[in-house]
XYZ file of C-alpha atoms in Angstrom:
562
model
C 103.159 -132.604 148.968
C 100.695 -133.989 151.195
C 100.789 -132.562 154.325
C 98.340 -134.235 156.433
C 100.016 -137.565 156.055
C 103.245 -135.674 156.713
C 102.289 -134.205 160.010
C 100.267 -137.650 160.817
C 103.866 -139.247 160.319
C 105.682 -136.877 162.246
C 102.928 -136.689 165.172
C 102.707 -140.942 165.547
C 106.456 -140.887 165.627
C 106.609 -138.366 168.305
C 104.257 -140.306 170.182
C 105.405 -143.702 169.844
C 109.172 -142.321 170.919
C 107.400 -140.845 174.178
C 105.587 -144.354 174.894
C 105.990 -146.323 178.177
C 104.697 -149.729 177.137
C 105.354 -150.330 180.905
C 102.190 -148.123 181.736
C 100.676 -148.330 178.397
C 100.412 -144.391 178.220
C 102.650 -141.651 176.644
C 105.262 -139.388 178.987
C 104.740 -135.850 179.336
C 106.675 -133.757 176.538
C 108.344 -131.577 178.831
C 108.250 -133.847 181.896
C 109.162 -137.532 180.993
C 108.736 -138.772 184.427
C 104.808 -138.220 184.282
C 102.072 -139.600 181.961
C 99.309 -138.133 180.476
C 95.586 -139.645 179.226
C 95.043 -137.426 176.154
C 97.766 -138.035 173.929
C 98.185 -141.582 175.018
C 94.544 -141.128 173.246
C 95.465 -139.469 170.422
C 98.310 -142.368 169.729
C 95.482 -145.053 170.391
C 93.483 -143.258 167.712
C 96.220 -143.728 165.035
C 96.990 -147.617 166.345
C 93.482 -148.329 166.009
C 93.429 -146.839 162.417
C 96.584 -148.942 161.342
C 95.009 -152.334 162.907
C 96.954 -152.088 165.987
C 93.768 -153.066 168.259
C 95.421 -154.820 171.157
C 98.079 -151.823 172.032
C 95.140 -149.364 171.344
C 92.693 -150.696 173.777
C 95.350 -151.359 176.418
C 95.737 -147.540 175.555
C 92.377 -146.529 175.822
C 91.892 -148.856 179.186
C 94.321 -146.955 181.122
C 93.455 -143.698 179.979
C 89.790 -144.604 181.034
C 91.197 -145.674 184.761
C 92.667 -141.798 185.309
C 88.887 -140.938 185.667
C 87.823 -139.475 189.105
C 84.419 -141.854 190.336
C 84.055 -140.981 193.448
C 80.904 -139.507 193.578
C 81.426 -136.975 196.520
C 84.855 -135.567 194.262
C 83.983 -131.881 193.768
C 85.401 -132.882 189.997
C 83.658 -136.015 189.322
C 83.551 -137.393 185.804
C 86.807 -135.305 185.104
C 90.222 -136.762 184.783
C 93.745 -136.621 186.542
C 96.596 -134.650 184.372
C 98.793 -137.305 184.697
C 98.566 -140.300 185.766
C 100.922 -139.683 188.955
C 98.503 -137.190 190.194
C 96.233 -138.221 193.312
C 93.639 -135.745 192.164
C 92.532 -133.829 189.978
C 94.323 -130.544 189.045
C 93.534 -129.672 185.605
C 89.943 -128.511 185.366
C 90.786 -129.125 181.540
C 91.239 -132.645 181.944
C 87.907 -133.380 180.648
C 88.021 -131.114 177.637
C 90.963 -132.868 175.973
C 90.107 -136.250 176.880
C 86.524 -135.636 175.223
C 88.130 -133.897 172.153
C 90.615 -136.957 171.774
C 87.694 -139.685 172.632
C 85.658 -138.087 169.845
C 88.537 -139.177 167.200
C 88.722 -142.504 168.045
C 87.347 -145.107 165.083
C 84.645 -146.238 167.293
C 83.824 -149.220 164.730
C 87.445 -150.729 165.824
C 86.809 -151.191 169.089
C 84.954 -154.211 170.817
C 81.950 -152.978 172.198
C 82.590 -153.678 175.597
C 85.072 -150.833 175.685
C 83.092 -148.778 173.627
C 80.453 -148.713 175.711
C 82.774 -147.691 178.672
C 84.162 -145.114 176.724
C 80.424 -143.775 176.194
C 80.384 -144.316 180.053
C 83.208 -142.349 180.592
C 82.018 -139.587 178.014
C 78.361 -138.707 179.593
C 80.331 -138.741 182.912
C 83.034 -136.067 181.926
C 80.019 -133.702 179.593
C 78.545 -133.671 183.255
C 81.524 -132.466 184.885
C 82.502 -129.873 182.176
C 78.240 -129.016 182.336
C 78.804 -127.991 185.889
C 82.487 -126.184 185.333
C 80.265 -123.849 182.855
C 83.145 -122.375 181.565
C 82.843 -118.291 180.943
C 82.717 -117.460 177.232
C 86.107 -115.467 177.716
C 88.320 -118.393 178.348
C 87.832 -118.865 174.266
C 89.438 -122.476 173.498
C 88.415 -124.441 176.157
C 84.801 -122.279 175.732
C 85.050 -123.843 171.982
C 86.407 -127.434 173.035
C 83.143 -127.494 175.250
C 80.864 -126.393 172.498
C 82.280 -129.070 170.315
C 82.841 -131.916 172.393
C 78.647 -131.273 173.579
C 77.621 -131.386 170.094
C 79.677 -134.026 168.650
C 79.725 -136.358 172.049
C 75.778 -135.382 171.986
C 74.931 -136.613 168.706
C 77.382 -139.745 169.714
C 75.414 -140.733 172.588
C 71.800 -139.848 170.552
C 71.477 -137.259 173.249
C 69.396 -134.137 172.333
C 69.883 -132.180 175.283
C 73.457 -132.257 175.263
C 73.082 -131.264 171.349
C 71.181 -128.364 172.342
C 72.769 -126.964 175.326
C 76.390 -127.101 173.070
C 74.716 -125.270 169.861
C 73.222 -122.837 172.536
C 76.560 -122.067 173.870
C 77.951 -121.686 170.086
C 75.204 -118.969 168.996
C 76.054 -117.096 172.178
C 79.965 -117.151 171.675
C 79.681 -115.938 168.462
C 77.111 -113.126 168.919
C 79.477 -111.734 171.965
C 82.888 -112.635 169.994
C 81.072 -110.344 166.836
C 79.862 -107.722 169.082
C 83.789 -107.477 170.909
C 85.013 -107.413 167.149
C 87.935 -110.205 167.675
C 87.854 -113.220 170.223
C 88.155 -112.814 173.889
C 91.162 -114.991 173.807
C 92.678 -113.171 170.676
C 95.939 -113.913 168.775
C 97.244 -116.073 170.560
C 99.938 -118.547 168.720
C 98.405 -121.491 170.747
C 94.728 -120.977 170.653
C 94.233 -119.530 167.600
C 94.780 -122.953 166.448
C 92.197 -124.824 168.733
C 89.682 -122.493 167.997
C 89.777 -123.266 164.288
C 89.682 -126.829 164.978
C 87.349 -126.858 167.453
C 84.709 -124.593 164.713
C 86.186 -126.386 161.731
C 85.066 -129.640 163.449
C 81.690 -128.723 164.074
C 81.455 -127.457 160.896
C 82.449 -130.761 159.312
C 80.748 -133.250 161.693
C 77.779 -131.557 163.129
C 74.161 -133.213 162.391
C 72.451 -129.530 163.207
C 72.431 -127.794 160.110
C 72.609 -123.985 162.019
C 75.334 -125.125 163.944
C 77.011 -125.910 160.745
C 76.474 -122.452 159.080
C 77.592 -120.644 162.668
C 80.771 -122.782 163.040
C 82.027 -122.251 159.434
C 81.054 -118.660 159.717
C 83.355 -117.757 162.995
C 86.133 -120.491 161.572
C 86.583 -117.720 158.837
C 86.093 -114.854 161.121
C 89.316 -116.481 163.429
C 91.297 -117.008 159.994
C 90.721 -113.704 158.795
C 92.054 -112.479 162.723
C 94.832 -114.828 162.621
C 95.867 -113.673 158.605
C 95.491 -109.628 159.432
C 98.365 -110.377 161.708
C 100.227 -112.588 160.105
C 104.177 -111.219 159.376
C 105.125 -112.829 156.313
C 109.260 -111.891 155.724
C 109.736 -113.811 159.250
C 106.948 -116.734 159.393
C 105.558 -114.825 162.378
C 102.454 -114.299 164.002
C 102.784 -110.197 164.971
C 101.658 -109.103 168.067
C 100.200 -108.585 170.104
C 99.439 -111.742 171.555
C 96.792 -112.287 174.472
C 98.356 -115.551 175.252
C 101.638 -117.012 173.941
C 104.381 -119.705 175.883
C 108.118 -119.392 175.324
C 107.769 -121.095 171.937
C 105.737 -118.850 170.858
C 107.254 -115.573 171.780
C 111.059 -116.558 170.406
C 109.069 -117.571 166.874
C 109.133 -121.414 167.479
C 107.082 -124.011 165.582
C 103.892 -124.330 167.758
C 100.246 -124.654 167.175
C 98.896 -122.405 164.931
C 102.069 -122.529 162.545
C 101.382 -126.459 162.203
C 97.550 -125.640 161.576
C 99.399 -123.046 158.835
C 101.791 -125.983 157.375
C 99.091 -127.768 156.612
C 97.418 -124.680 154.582
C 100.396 -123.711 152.927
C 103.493 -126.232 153.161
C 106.308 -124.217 153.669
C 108.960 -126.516 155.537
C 109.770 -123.065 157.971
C 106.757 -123.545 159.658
C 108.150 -126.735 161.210
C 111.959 -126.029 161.473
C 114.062 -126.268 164.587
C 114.384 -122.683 166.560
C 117.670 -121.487 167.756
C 115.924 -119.542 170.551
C 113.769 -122.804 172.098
C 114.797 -126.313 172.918
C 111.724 -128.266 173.525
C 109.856 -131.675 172.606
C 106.062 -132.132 171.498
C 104.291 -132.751 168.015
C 101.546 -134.005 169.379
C 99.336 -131.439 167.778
C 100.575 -132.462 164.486
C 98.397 -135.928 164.626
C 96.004 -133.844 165.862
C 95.497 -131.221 162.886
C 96.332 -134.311 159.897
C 92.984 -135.091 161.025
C 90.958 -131.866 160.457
C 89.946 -130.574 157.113
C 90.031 -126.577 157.828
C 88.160 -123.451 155.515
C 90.581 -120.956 155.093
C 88.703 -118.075 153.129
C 90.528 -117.273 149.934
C 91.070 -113.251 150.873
C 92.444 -114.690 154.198
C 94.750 -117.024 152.437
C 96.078 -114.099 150.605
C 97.147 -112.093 153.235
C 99.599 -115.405 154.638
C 101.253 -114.201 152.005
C 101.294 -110.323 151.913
C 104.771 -108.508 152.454
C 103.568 -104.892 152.090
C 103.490 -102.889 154.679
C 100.082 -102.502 157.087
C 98.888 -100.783 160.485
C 95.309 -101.840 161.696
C 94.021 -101.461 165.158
C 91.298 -103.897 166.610
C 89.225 -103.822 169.997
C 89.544 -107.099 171.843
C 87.091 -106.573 174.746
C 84.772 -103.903 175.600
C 84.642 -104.237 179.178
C 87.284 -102.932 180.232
C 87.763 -101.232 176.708
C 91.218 -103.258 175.275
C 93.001 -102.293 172.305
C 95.457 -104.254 169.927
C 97.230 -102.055 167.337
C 100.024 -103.765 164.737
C 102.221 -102.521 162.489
C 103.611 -105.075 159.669
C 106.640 -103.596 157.012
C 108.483 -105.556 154.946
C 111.067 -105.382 157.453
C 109.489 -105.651 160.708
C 106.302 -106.394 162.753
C 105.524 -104.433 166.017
C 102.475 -104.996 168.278
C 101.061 -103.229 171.579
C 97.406 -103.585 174.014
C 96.559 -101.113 175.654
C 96.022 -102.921 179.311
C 96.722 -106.750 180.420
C 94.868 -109.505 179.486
C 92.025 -110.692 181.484
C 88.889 -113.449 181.509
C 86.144 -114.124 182.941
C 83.944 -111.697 184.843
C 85.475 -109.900 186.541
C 88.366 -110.253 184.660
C 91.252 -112.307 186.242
C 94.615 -111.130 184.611
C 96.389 -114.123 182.649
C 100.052 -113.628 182.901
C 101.006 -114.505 179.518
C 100.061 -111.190 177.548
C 102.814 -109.466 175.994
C 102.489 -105.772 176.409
C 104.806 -104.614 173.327
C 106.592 -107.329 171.050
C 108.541 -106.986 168.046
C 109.344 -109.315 165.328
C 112.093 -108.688 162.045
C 114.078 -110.336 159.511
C 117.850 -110.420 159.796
C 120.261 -113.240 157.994
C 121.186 -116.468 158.967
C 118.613 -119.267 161.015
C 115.961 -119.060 162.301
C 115.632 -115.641 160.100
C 113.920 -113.235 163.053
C 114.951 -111.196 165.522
C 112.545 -110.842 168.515
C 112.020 -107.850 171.139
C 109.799 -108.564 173.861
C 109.475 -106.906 177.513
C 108.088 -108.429 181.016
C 108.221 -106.453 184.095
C 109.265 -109.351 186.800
C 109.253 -109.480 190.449
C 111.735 -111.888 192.673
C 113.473 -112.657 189.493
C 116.947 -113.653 189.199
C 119.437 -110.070 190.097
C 119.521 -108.488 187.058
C 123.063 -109.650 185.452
C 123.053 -112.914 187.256
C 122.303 -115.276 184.503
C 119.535 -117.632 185.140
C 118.854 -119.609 181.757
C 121.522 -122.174 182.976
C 119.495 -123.059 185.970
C 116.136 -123.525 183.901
C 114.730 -125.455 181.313
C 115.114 -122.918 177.791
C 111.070 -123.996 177.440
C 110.506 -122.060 180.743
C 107.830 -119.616 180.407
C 108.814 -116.019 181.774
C 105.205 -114.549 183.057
C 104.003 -111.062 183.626
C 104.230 -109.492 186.975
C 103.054 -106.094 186.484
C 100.427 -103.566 185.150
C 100.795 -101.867 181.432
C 99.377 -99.152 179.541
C 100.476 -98.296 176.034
C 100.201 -96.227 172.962
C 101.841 -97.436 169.591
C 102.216 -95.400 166.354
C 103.447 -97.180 163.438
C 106.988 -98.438 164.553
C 106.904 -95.618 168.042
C 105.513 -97.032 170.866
C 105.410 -95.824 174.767
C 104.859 -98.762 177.162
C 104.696 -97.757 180.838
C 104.205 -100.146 183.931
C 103.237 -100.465 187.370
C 102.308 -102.691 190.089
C 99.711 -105.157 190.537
C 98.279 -105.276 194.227
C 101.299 -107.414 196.605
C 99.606 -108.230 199.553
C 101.932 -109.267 202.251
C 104.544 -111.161 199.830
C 107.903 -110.312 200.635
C 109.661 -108.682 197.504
C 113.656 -108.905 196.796
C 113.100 -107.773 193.102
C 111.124 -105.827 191.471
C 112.195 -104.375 187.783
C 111.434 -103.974 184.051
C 112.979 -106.325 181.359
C 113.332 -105.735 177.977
C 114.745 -109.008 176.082
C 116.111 -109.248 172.588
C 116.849 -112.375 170.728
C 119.158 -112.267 167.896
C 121.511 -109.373 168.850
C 124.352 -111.063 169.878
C 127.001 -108.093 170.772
C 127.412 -107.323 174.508
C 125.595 -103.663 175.204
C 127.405 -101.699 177.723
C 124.991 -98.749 179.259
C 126.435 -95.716 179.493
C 123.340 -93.959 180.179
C 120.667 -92.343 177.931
C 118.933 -94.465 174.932
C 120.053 -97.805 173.837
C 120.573 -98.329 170.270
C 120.581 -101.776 168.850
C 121.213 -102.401 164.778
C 120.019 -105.933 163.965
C 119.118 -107.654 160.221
C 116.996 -105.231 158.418
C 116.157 -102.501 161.390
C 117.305 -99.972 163.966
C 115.718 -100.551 167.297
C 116.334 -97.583 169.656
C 114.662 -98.250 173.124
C 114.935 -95.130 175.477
C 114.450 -95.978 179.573
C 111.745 -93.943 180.910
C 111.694 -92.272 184.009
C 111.348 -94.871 187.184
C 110.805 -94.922 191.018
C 113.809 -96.146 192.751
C 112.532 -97.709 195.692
C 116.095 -99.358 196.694
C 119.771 -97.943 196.589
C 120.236 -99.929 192.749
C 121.151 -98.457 189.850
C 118.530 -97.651 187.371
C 119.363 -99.041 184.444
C 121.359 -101.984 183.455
C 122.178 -104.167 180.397
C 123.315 -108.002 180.471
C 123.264 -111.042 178.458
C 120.688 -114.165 179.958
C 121.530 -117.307 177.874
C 120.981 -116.139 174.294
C 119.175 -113.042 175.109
C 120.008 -109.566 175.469
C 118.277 -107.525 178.212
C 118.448 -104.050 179.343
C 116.591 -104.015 183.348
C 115.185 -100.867 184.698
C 114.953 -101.754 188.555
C 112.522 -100.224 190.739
C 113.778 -102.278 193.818
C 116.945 -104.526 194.288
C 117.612 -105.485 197.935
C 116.697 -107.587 200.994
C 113.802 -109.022 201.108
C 110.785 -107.333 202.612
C 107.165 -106.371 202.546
C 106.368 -103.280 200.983
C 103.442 -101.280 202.676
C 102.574 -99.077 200.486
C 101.481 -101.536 197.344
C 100.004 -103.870 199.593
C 96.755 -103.193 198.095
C 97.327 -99.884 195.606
C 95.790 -97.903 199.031
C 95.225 -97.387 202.000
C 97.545 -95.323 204.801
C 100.408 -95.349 203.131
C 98.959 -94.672 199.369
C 100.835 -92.265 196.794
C 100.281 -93.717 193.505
C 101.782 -96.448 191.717
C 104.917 -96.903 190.520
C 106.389 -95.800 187.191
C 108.221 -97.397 185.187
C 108.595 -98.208 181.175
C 110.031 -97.248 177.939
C 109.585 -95.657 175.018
C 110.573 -97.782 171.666
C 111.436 -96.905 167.712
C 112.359 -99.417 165.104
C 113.191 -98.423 161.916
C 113.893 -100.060 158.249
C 117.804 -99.592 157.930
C 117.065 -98.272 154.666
C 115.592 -95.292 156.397
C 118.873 -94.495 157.611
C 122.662 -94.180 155.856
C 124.031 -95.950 159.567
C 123.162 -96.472 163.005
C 125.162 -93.159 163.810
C 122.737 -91.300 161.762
C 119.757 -93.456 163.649
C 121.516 -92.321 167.112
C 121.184 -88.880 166.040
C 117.595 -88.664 164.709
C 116.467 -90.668 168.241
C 118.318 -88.325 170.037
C 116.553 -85.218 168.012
C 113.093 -86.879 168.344
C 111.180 -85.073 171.459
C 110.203 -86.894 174.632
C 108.883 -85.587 177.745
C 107.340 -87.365 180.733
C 105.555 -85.811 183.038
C 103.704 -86.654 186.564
C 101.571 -84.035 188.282
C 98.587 -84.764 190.557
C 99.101 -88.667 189.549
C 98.727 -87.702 186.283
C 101.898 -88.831 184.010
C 101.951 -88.079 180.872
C 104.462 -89.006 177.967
C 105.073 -87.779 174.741
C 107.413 -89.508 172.383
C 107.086 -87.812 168.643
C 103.359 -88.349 167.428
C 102.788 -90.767 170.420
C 101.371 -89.803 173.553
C 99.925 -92.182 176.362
C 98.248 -90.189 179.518
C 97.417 -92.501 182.629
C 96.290 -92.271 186.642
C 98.972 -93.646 188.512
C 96.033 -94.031 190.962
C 94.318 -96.932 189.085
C 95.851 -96.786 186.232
C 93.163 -95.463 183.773
């Protein structure tokens, strides 16, 4: 099978059905009311290469026009998001129309337009030049490196040559010395990272920027393949960044960049748990020719079972540990996800996720947890109201420990400020069980495809007159809510800033988790019991707390939550 020219089909056809020849650029996957320059690029690119000039350069002519040229614009060079935007709001913008300009087949176009697009090109490397983007944020870091070398060597421009493989040696020596990438596992941008490195790597005229690129394209595919869960087409956890397609197990990114490596059609297939457009990316990957090491390769397809933990970022000290069985995956970090310097926190880590094979499509079960603030009243489903693509983002503050399929994950609050709160609680989701859970106090136990998941609630402040614990269904997904505050809205003092007068230490919150092979057990009855038998103590003295859950112990300051 040739599966570049399938995904180029399948990306062109998504693009052509998301054409408005009455604007001459493409709608917005999950918006169709707006339009967007860079994949109305990425379509001109493939009209261009089937002889299609005329559409193409209509294409390219209005993606050109979304350009900010006013000179006193604090972003100009870079482009508007859409084209219904009156400025610009994507400091991106410039990165992906670059990447996508760089694919066009220059020696189609009439040169007038090609020297605009050159125009265009040394007036967005100016802008990006001046957004000096920190080394953490790792893909768009990498889509600058590239686009600087490749658009340098385009436009016979040393400087720009130099200043991108400058940028390259430094990413790499800080990504080897923090042993993964800043931005690591991520199920999106994993997979621009290898293109961005496999493109330099291909294309580049500097020999040394060559030998770097390929070098770090191996390092991300052996990082990307450690993880990788086999038995459900998964990419374990934890994951510094992941959208709702990639938690529930969807096709996304990195899984087409994986198609194309290994063909196997369940990579692409339709998810139960998402509903949502976009194979954009697809056109986008036909077009790269990746270097998957062979011992990387390998491990795609590894069942056996696997625990490795790997230090993400040294300052502050993160953690990642996985656990991969034939039966299951389970992932933790030990603190949220942050870049730049200081660290902002991204809300799209997950703190504990879990992954495992059970009959019938899409062949996974998932368990993941976000603690939420002004959400929906626990019980009050809320998937009706919203799009099933709609990302659910981290609220609060985690520390964890993880021991092979045991894990304690315990949260708190983030600083609030003067934002009036209604809501404030602790969700743990499941996809794939499908039987209503009625709590009846004490742990929760949950037997799904091949494991036992038993999920006890952890001691919590109840800041509100709520009970503790409860468990609902939201759309497809099961959830059991610890609640630290239900209630009227209002402004609570004492987390306004995690100190001051009214300071007594955070609040506490979490859970601690087992899954287990079924095999391990004769029934769930017999699973119930050994839970129940296992030891578990939580303890806070002096804004210490300290939990102990079997051979698992986490230990944090409720103060700052060291």
């Amino acid at each position: 099978m040739d599966t570049a020219a399938r995904l180029r089909d399948l990306g062109r056809a998504d693009l052509e059905a998301r054409f408005d020849s009455a604007l001459d650029l493409v709608r917005d996957p999950f918006q169709p009311q707006r339009h967007q320059p860079h994949p109305s690029l990425w379509l001109a690119g493939a009209l261009l290469e089937s002889g299609d000039t005329g559409r193409a350069e209509r294409i390219i002519d209005r993606a050109l026009a979304l350009q900010e040229l006013r000179e006193d614009d604090p972003h100009y060079g870079n482009f508007r998001w859409h084209y219904e935007d009156e400025a610009v709001v994507d400091l991106n913008a410039c990165q992906f129309v670059l990447e996508a300009l760089l694919r066009l087949p220059f020696d189609s176009l009439a040169a007038g337009l090609r020297d605009r697009v050159f125009a265009a090109m040394r007036l967005a490397l100016a802008e990006a030049a001046r957004l000096d983007v920190h080394w953490t944020y790792t893909n768009i870091h990498l889509l600058d490196v590239h686009n600087r070398i490749l658009a340098g060597q385009l436009l016979g421009d040393d400087a720009i040559i130099r200043a991108g493989v400058s940028r390259l040696r430094d990413w790499a020596r800080r990504t080897i010395e923090a042993g993964a990438p800043h931005e690591f596992n991520s199920p999106t941008y994993a997979a621009v990272d290898l293109n961005c490195l496999a493109g330099i790597a291909n294309r580049a005229a500097d020999p040394a920027a060559r030998v770097i690129a390929l070098e770090m394209e191996e390092l991300v595919w052996r990082h990307v393949a450690r993880h990788w869960h086999a038995p459900t087409m998964q990419l374990a956890g934890p994951h510094s960044r992941a959208y709702r397609r990639d938690i529930v197990g969807a096709s996304g990114y990195l899984k087409v960049v994986l198609y194309k490596l290994l063909g196997d059609e369940r990579l692409l297939a339709a998810c139960p748990y998402y509903e949502g457009p976009d194979a954009e990316s697809h056109l986008i990957v036909a077009g790269i020719e990746h270097h998957c090491p062979p011992d990387a390769e390998a491990m795609f397809h590894e069942p056996g079972t696997r625990t490795f933990r790997e230090t993400v970022a040294r300052d502050p000290l993160t953690d990642t540990i996985t656990h991969i069985t034939p039966g299951f995956a389970l992932g933790t970090m030990s603190r949220p996800y942050g870049v730049g310097d200081p660290p902002e926190h991204w809300p799209m880590d997950s703190a504990c996720i879990a992954y495992w094979r059970r009959a019938g499509e899409p062949g996974h079960g998932v368990l993941y947890s976000r603690y939420r603030i002004n959400a929906t009243p626990a019980g009050q489903p809320s998937r009706d109201a919203v799009p099933r693509w709609l990302d659910i983002w981290e609220d609060g503050v985690f520390r964890t420990a993880q021991s092979g399929g045991r894990a304690i994950v315990a949260y708190g609050l983030a600083p609030r400020g003067q934002r009036p709160i209604s809501s404030l609680r602790l969700d743990i989701r499941l996809l794939g069980p499908a039987e209503p859970l009625q709590y009846d106090g004490g742990p929760v136990v949950i037997s799904d495809g091949d494991v036992h998941i038993g999920i006890v609630p952890l001691a919590s402040d109840n800041l509100g007159h709520t009970p503790p614990v409860t468990a609902w269904r939201d759309g497809d997904e099961t959830v059991i809510s610890i609640t630290n505050y239900e209630g009227p809205a209002k402004v609570f003092w004492e987390y306004r800033s995690l100190g001051g007068p009214f300071w007594k230490g955070n609040v506490r919150n979490g859970f601690a988790l087992w899954i287990a092979p079924r095999g391990d057990f004769g029934s769930a009855a017999d699973f119930r019991a050994a839970l129940a038998a296992t030891p578990l103590t939580d303890e806070t003295t002096s804004f210490k707390r300290r939990i102990s859950f079997a051979d698992v112990t986490l230990e944090y300051d409720l103060r700052d939550m060291r």
